[in-house]
Amino acid sequence: NRYDRVKKIVSDVLGMPLKGEFNASRGEEGRQRFKFIKGNRYSALTEVVSVPNHMNKISGDNYTFGEGGNIYYSAISDGMGVGKKAHSESNIAINLLEKFIEAKFDKELALKTINSILMLSSDHEMFTTFDISLIDLYSGKLQLVKTGAPATFVKKKDRVEVINSQSLPVGILKDVDFNVYEEYLEDGDIIIMVSDGVLDANEEIENSELWMKELISGIDSVNPRIIGEKILEAANEVCDFKPRDDMTVMVTKVWKTVR
């Protein structure tokens, strides 16, 4: 059909795979307009496992993940404290983030705006952390945006990378402080994001990041659900199944699309 022919011609001229984001309706003169974006070279799949702290039935952690255009995003927001107040804070932050991503806002502007809204939305102090992963499904470029969030772990075929940040939580500073980490992913890479309750569950060791790195290295699976469950199970065991803080594990697997 005409759509496929036009896509092939434009793709050949540009030298890159394309996909149609949507088809616009025909105009009065019978002309047809198409909109194309770069075709994805990568795909991604996310699994999440989460439990609240042992004193509350509701978790202060909230999360989101999805795909828009060529970008695959995932995020965890951890409201300060536990229970309903923490849940409300992180829920507001996640809902705002989803709206900004849908509107394709610049990430720096989005974070600064969310920060301002959190500071103005309540009479009491309102703090929440942000841990955001953005994957360009065309180039394979990973961006990690952290505001007060714990380390992220990238499980590769031969090693586990640890990416951490010392920035402050969203809501504390008038001008939000955040760090951005960038790297290009490889086929089969697995991105593991956790809330700080997971790392803090092990009180017996000084270096919780090293503990988690070794734990992930020892997991003989590439299934995101199994990896998440094994991490949460280990965190539960080291705190005798009485976590003091909410625990969330988000696992995203990335692979090259076969064409």
Short mmCIF file of the C-alpha atoms (twelve columns), coordinates in Angstrom:
data_MODEL
# 
_entry.id   MODEL 
# 
loop_
_atom_site.group_PDB 
_atom_site.id 
_atom_site.type_symbol 
_atom_site.label_atom_id 
_atom_site.label_alt_id 
_atom_site.label_comp_id 
_atom_site.label_asym_id 
_atom_site.label_seq_id 
_atom_site.Cartn_x 
_atom_site.Cartn_y 
_atom_site.Cartn_z 
_atom_site.pdbx_PDB_model_num 
ATOM 1   C CA . ASN A 1   0.000  0.000   0.000  1 
ATOM 2   C CA . ARG A 2   0.955  3.655   -0.223 1 
ATOM 3   C CA . TYR A 3   2.035  3.847   3.429  1 
ATOM 4   C CA . ASP A 4   4.556  1.007   3.059  1 
ATOM 5   C CA . ARG A 5   5.912  2.393   -0.215 1 
ATOM 6   C CA . VAL A 6   6.406  5.878   1.249  1 
ATOM 7   C CA . LYS A 7   8.049  4.439   4.375  1 
ATOM 8   C CA . LYS A 8   10.500 2.383   2.283  1 
ATOM 9   C CA . ILE A 9   11.443 5.321   0.049  1 
ATOM 10  C CA . VAL A 10  12.051 7.689   2.988  1 
ATOM 11  C CA . SER A 11  13.890 4.983   4.935  1 
ATOM 12  C CA . ASP A 12  16.199 4.257   1.990  1 
ATOM 13  C CA . VAL A 13  16.940 7.958   1.463  1 
ATOM 14  C CA . LEU A 14  17.739 8.552   5.152  1 
ATOM 15  C CA . GLY A 15  19.578 5.269   5.567  1 
ATOM 16  C CA . MET A 16  17.739 4.271   8.746  1 
ATOM 17  C CA . PRO A 17  14.751 2.091   9.674  1 
ATOM 18  C CA . LEU A 18  11.520 4.007   10.252 1 
ATOM 19  C CA . LYS A 19  8.149  3.301   11.782 1 
ATOM 20  C CA . GLY A 20  4.879  5.203   11.597 1 
ATOM 21  C CA . GLU A 21  3.877  6.938   14.805 1 
ATOM 22  C CA . PHE A 22  0.405  7.598   13.420 1 
ATOM 23  C CA . ASN A 23  -1.407 8.404   10.207 1 
ATOM 24  C CA . ALA A 24  -3.051 11.793  9.882  1 
ATOM 25  C CA . SER A 25  -6.497 11.971  8.273  1 
ATOM 26  C CA . ARG A 26  -6.861 12.767  4.581  1 
ATOM 27  C CA . GLY A 27  -7.152 16.445  3.715  1 
ATOM 28  C CA . GLU A 28  -9.885 18.054  1.677  1 
ATOM 29  C CA . GLU A 29  -7.816 17.786  -1.479 1 
ATOM 30  C CA . GLY A 30  -7.325 14.051  -1.084 1 
ATOM 31  C CA . ARG A 31  -3.696 14.352  0.028  1 
ATOM 32  C CA . GLN A 32  -2.493 11.955  2.694  1 
ATOM 33  C CA . ARG A 33  0.044  12.894  5.361  1 
ATOM 34  C CA . PHE A 34  2.264  10.434  7.229  1 
ATOM 35  C CA . LYS A 35  4.390  10.880  10.328 1 
ATOM 36  C CA . PHE A 36  7.449  8.663   10.750 1 
ATOM 37  C CA . ILE A 37  9.902  8.241   13.601 1 
ATOM 38  C CA . LYS A 38  13.104 6.227   13.793 1 
ATOM 39  C CA . GLY A 39  12.451 2.502   13.997 1 
ATOM 40  C CA . ASN A 40  13.463 0.810   17.231 1 
ATOM 41  C CA . ARG A 41  16.623 -1.279  17.188 1 
ATOM 42  C CA . TYR A 42  16.070 -2.377  20.778 1 
ATOM 43  C CA . SER A 43  13.181 -3.683  22.858 1 
ATOM 44  C CA . ALA A 44  12.697 -3.587  26.626 1 
ATOM 45  C CA . LEU A 45  10.631 -5.426  29.236 1 
ATOM 46  C CA . THR A 46  10.168 -4.479  32.904 1 
ATOM 47  C CA . GLU A 47  9.099  -6.527  35.928 1 
ATOM 48  C CA . VAL A 48  8.509  -5.083  39.416 1 
ATOM 49  C CA . VAL A 49  8.331  -6.741  42.846 1 
ATOM 50  C CA . SER A 50  7.534  -4.696  45.947 1 
ATOM 51  C CA . VAL A 51  6.613  -5.097  49.620 1 
ATOM 52  C CA . PRO A 52  5.797  -2.469  52.272 1 
ATOM 53  C CA . ASN A 53  7.651  -2.207  55.565 1 
ATOM 54  C CA . HIS A 54  6.446  -4.610  58.262 1 
ATOM 55  C CA . MET A 55  4.528  -1.897  60.174 1 
ATOM 56  C CA . ASN A 56  2.348  -0.700  57.275 1 
ATOM 57  C CA . LYS A 57  0.149  -2.263  54.611 1 
ATOM 58  C CA . ILE A 58  0.726  0.558   52.156 1 
ATOM 59  C CA . SER A 59  4.099  1.257   50.537 1 
ATOM 60  C CA . GLY A 60  5.692  4.688   50.305 1 
ATOM 61  C CA . ASP A 61  7.353  3.583   47.066 1 
ATOM 62  C CA . ASN A 62  5.652  4.275   43.741 1 
ATOM 63  C CA . TYR A 63  6.852  3.418   40.254 1 
ATOM 64  C CA . THR A 64  6.055  3.689   36.564 1 
ATOM 65  C CA . PHE A 65  7.360  2.354   33.259 1 
ATOM 66  C CA . GLY A 66  6.338  2.579   29.636 1 
ATOM 67  C CA . GLU A 67  7.262  3.553   26.092 1 
ATOM 68  C CA . GLY A 68  6.759  6.756   24.145 1 
ATOM 69  C CA . GLY A 69  8.166  7.264   20.663 1 
ATOM 70  C CA . ASN A 70  11.686 5.846   20.719 1 
ATOM 71  C CA . ILE A 71  12.098 6.224   24.491 1 
ATOM 72  C CA . TYR A 72  11.490 3.504   27.083 1 
ATOM 73  C CA . TYR A 73  11.263 4.892   30.604 1 
ATOM 74  C CA . SER A 74  11.088 3.454   34.104 1 
ATOM 75  C CA . ALA A 75  11.127 5.262   37.430 1 
ATOM 76  C CA . ILE A 76  10.896 4.705   41.178 1 
ATOM 77  C CA . SER A 77  9.923  7.439   43.614 1 
ATOM 78  C CA . ASP A 78  10.436 6.869   47.334 1 
ATOM 79  C CA . GLY A 79  8.461  9.175   49.624 1 
ATOM 80  C CA . MET A 80  10.294 10.088  52.811 1 
ATOM 81  C CA . GLY A 81  9.161  7.988   55.745 1 
ATOM 82  C CA . VAL A 82  6.569  5.226   55.507 1 
ATOM 83  C CA . GLY A 83  2.816  4.722   55.240 1 
ATOM 84  C CA . LYS A 84  0.123  6.888   53.681 1 
ATOM 85  C CA . LYS A 85  2.052  10.176  53.782 1 
ATOM 86  C CA . ALA A 86  5.066  8.700   52.006 1 
ATOM 87  C CA . HIS A 87  2.785  6.960   49.494 1 
ATOM 88  C CA . SER A 88  0.957  10.212  48.756 1 
ATOM 89  C CA . GLU A 89  4.195  12.147  48.196 1 
ATOM 90  C CA . SER A 90  5.749  9.629   45.816 1 
ATOM 91  C CA . ASN A 91  2.429  9.077   44.035 1 
ATOM 92  C CA . ILE A 92  2.122  12.805  43.248 1 
ATOM 93  C CA . ALA A 93  5.700  12.839  41.939 1 
ATOM 94  C CA . ILE A 94  5.182  9.769   39.715 1 
ATOM 95  C CA . ASN A 95  1.886  11.086  38.292 1 
ATOM 96  C CA . LEU A 96  3.538  14.382  37.428 1 
ATOM 97  C CA . LEU A 97  6.487  12.612  35.816 1 
ATOM 98  C CA . GLU A 98  4.163  10.499  33.646 1 
ATOM 99  C CA . LYS A 99  2.398  13.626  32.398 1 
ATOM 100 C CA . PHE A 100 5.679  15.368  31.573 1 
ATOM 101 C CA . ILE A 101 7.022  12.311  29.747 1 
ATOM 102 C CA . GLU A 102 3.795  12.035  27.755 1 
ATOM 103 C CA . ALA A 103 4.136  15.719  26.815 1 
ATOM 104 C CA . LYS A 104 7.817  15.091  25.857 1 
ATOM 105 C CA . PHE A 105 9.149  17.729  28.245 1 
ATOM 106 C CA . ASP A 106 12.895 18.149  28.662 1 
ATOM 107 C CA . LYS A 107 13.920 16.044  31.681 1 
ATOM 108 C CA . GLU A 108 15.693 18.929  33.441 1 
ATOM 109 C CA . LEU A 109 12.673 21.220  33.088 1 
ATOM 110 C CA . ALA A 110 10.355 18.393  34.184 1 
ATOM 111 C CA . LEU A 111 12.348 17.686  37.368 1 
ATOM 112 C CA . LYS A 112 12.607 21.351  38.282 1 
ATOM 113 C CA . THR A 113 8.877  21.819  37.755 1 
ATOM 114 C CA . ILE A 114 8.002  18.728  39.817 1 
ATOM 115 C CA . ASN A 115 10.333 19.979  42.550 1 
ATOM 116 C CA . SER A 116 8.539  23.350  42.637 1 
ATOM 117 C CA . ILE A 117 5.095  21.717  42.718 1 
ATOM 118 C CA . LEU A 118 6.098  19.443  45.615 1 
ATOM 119 C CA . MET A 119 7.387  22.414  47.582 1 
ATOM 120 C CA . LEU A 120 4.218  24.446  46.995 1 
ATOM 121 C CA . SER A 121 1.611  21.672  47.281 1 
ATOM 122 C CA . SER A 122 1.645  21.335  51.043 1 
ATOM 123 C CA . ASP A 123 2.126  23.321  54.241 1 
ATOM 124 C CA . HIS A 124 4.518  20.674  55.541 1 
ATOM 125 C CA . GLU A 125 7.854  19.631  54.105 1 
ATOM 126 C CA . MET A 126 7.389  17.201  51.263 1 
ATOM 127 C CA . PHE A 127 10.414 15.170  50.229 1 
ATOM 128 C CA . THR A 128 10.662 12.359  47.720 1 
ATOM 129 C CA . THR A 129 13.500 10.727  45.811 1 
ATOM 130 C CA . PHE A 130 13.544 10.053  42.074 1 
ATOM 131 C CA . ASP A 131 15.311 7.302   40.171 1 
ATOM 132 C CA . ILE A 132 14.649 7.516   36.419 1 
ATOM 133 C CA . SER A 133 15.902 5.321   33.592 1 
ATOM 134 C CA . LEU A 134 15.545 6.504   29.985 1 
ATOM 135 C CA . ILE A 135 16.495 4.157   27.126 1 
ATOM 136 C CA . ASP A 136 16.709 5.316   23.520 1 
ATOM 137 C CA . LEU A 137 15.367 2.254   21.681 1 
ATOM 138 C CA . TYR A 138 16.986 3.383   18.435 1 
ATOM 139 C CA . SER A 139 20.554 4.007   19.617 1 
ATOM 140 C CA . GLY A 140 20.601 1.885   22.776 1 
ATOM 141 C CA . LYS A 141 21.711 4.864   24.875 1 
ATOM 142 C CA . LEU A 142 20.847 4.663   28.575 1 
ATOM 143 C CA . GLN A 143 20.387 7.760   30.720 1 
ATOM 144 C CA . LEU A 144 19.996 7.453   34.482 1 
ATOM 145 C CA . VAL A 145 18.662 10.512  36.313 1 
ATOM 146 C CA . LYS A 146 19.049 10.381  40.087 1 
ATOM 147 C CA . THR A 147 17.782 12.732  42.776 1 
ATOM 148 C CA . GLY A 148 18.595 11.254  46.159 1 
ATOM 149 C CA . ALA A 149 18.128 7.723   44.859 1 
ATOM 150 C CA . PRO A 150 20.267 4.669   45.717 1 
ATOM 151 C CA . ALA A 151 22.571 2.887   43.278 1 
ATOM 152 C CA . THR A 152 21.399 1.294   40.038 1 
ATOM 153 C CA . PHE A 153 22.937 -1.997  38.917 1 
ATOM 154 C CA . VAL A 154 23.468 -3.069  35.301 1 
ATOM 155 C CA . LYS A 155 23.889 -6.817  34.895 1 
ATOM 156 C CA . LYS A 156 25.972 -7.576  31.813 1 
ATOM 157 C CA . LYS A 157 27.090 -10.907 30.407 1 
ATOM 158 C CA . ASP A 158 30.448 -10.807 32.215 1 
ATOM 159 C CA . ARG A 159 30.035 -8.313  35.057 1 
ATOM 160 C CA . VAL A 160 27.725 -6.123  37.143 1 
ATOM 161 C CA . GLU A 161 28.130 -2.327  36.974 1 
ATOM 162 C CA . VAL A 162 27.215 -0.079  39.915 1 
ATOM 163 C CA . ILE A 163 25.970 3.462   39.194 1 
ATOM 164 C CA . ASN A 164 25.390 5.672   42.226 1 
ATOM 165 C CA . SER A 165 24.764 9.319   43.012 1 
ATOM 166 C CA . GLN A 166 25.253 11.621  45.975 1 
ATOM 167 C CA . SER A 167 22.586 14.164  44.990 1 
ATOM 168 C CA . LEU A 168 19.812 15.283  47.344 1 
ATOM 169 C CA . PRO A 169 16.129 14.250  47.197 1 
ATOM 170 C CA . VAL A 170 13.608 16.216  45.140 1 
ATOM 171 C CA . GLY A 171 11.835 18.816  47.283 1 
ATOM 172 C CA . ILE A 172 14.762 19.786  49.541 1 
ATOM 173 C CA . LEU A 173 16.501 22.329  47.325 1 
ATOM 174 C CA . LYS A 174 14.986 25.379  45.684 1 
ATOM 175 C CA . ASP A 175 16.953 24.466  42.563 1 
ATOM 176 C CA . VAL A 176 16.707 20.700  42.266 1 
ATOM 177 C CA . ASP A 177 20.024 18.857  42.335 1 
ATOM 178 C CA . PHE A 178 20.302 15.827  40.095 1 
ATOM 179 C CA . ASN A 179 22.968 13.763  38.396 1 
ATOM 180 C CA . VAL A 180 22.747 12.189  34.937 1 
ATOM 181 C CA . TYR A 181 24.702 9.080   33.967 1 
ATOM 182 C CA . GLU A 182 24.988 7.933   30.338 1 
ATOM 183 C CA . GLU A 183 26.234 4.796   28.595 1 
ATOM 184 C CA . TYR A 184 25.356 2.657   25.584 1 
ATOM 185 C CA . LEU A 185 23.700 -0.662  26.373 1 
ATOM 186 C CA . GLU A 186 24.557 -4.015  24.875 1 
ATOM 187 C CA . ASP A 187 22.244 -6.793  23.742 1 
ATOM 188 C CA . GLY A 188 20.906 -8.625  26.817 1 
ATOM 189 C CA . ASP A 189 21.804 -5.994  29.429 1 
ATOM 190 C CA . ILE A 190 19.591 -5.965  32.522 1 
ATOM 191 C CA . ILE A 191 18.981 -2.749  34.496 1 
ATOM 192 C CA . ILE A 192 18.113 -3.211  38.176 1 
ATOM 193 C CA . MET A 193 16.679 -0.274  40.128 1 
ATOM 194 C CA . VAL A 194 15.883 -0.536  43.846 1 
ATOM 195 C CA . SER A 195 14.450 1.690   46.541 1 
ATOM 196 C CA . ASP A 196 16.781 2.326   49.478 1 
ATOM 197 C CA . GLY A 197 14.826 -0.083  51.689 1 
ATOM 198 C CA . VAL A 198 16.335 -2.968  49.694 1 
ATOM 199 C CA . LEU A 199 19.933 -1.925  50.311 1 
ATOM 200 C CA . ASP A 200 19.262 -0.858  53.917 1 
ATOM 201 C CA . ALA A 201 17.740 -4.258  54.725 1 
ATOM 202 C CA . ASN A 202 21.222 -5.676  55.315 1 
ATOM 203 C CA . GLU A 203 22.422 -4.000  58.512 1 
ATOM 204 C CA . GLU A 204 25.257 -6.466  59.089 1 
ATOM 205 C CA . ILE A 205 27.598 -5.022  56.456 1 
ATOM 206 C CA . GLU A 206 29.077 -1.586  55.771 1 
ATOM 207 C CA . ASN A 207 29.043 -1.709  51.966 1 
ATOM 208 C CA . SER A 208 25.477 -2.571  50.928 1 
ATOM 209 C CA . GLU A 209 26.228 -1.775  47.264 1 
ATOM 210 C CA . LEU A 210 28.959 -4.421  47.180 1 
ATOM 211 C CA . TRP A 211 26.580 -6.894  48.848 1 
ATOM 212 C CA . MET A 212 23.950 -6.229  46.182 1 
ATOM 213 C CA . LYS A 213 26.511 -6.400  43.365 1 
ATOM 214 C CA . GLU A 214 27.677 -9.830  44.547 1 
ATOM 215 C CA . LEU A 215 24.089 -10.982 45.043 1 
ATOM 216 C CA . ILE A 216 23.131 -9.990  41.475 1 
ATOM 217 C CA . SER A 217 26.306 -11.587 40.076 1 
ATOM 218 C CA . GLY A 218 25.290 -14.875 41.672 1 
ATOM 219 C CA . ILE A 219 21.776 -14.956 40.187 1 
ATOM 220 C CA . ASP A 220 21.852 -17.485 37.352 1 
ATOM 221 C CA . SER A 221 18.911 -16.132 35.363 1 
ATOM 222 C CA . VAL A 222 18.159 -13.582 32.656 1 
ATOM 223 C CA . ASN A 223 14.437 -13.505 33.485 1 
ATOM 224 C CA . PRO A 224 13.554 -10.068 34.959 1 
ATOM 225 C CA . ARG A 225 10.804 -11.495 37.173 1 
ATOM 226 C CA . ILE A 226 13.072 -14.182 38.665 1 
ATOM 227 C CA . ILE A 227 15.900 -11.686 39.235 1 
ATOM 228 C CA . GLY A 228 13.562 -9.280  41.030 1 
ATOM 229 C CA . GLU A 229 12.072 -12.028 43.197 1 
ATOM 230 C CA . LYS A 230 15.498 -13.399 44.181 1 
ATOM 231 C CA . ILE A 231 16.739 -9.934  45.180 1 
ATOM 232 C CA . LEU A 232 13.643 -9.239  47.267 1 
ATOM 233 C CA . GLU A 233 13.826 -12.695 48.835 1 
ATOM 234 C CA . ALA A 234 17.464 -12.123 49.864 1 
ATOM 235 C CA . ALA A 235 16.662 -8.678  51.285 1 
ATOM 236 C CA . ASN A 236 13.767 -10.150 53.260 1 
ATOM 237 C CA . GLU A 237 15.929 -12.925 54.662 1 
ATOM 238 C CA . VAL A 238 18.673 -10.623 55.971 1 
ATOM 239 C CA . CYS A 239 16.117 -8.565  57.928 1 
ATOM 240 C CA . ASP A 240 14.239 -11.645 59.234 1 
ATOM 241 C CA . PHE A 241 11.238 -10.759 57.032 1 
ATOM 242 C CA . LYS A 242 10.629 -7.563  59.041 1 
ATOM 243 C CA . PRO A 243 11.775 -4.763  56.697 1 
ATOM 244 C CA . ARG A 244 11.937 -1.384  58.404 1 
ATOM 245 C CA . ASP A 245 11.451 0.413   55.101 1 
ATOM 246 C CA . ASP A 246 9.429  -0.239  51.948 1 
ATOM 247 C CA . MET A 247 11.266 -2.382  49.384 1 
ATOM 248 C CA . THR A 248 10.838 -2.156  45.604 1 
ATOM 249 C CA . VAL A 249 12.888 -3.859  42.890 1 
ATOM 250 C CA . MET A 250 12.416 -2.880  39.231 1 
ATOM 251 C CA . VAL A 251 14.187 -5.019  36.618 1 
ATOM 252 C CA . THR A 252 14.353 -4.048  32.921 1 
ATOM 253 C CA . LYS A 253 15.824 -6.329  30.269 1 
ATOM 254 C CA . VAL A 254 17.016 -4.831  26.970 1 
ATOM 255 C CA . TRP A 255 17.689 -6.760  23.779 1 
ATOM 256 C CA . LYS A 256 18.411 -6.017  20.133 1 
ATOM 257 C CA . THR A 257 15.436 -6.366  17.822 1 
ATOM 258 C CA . VAL A 258 15.891 -8.892  15.035 1 
ATOM 259 C CA . ARG A 259 15.149 -7.350  11.639 1 
# 
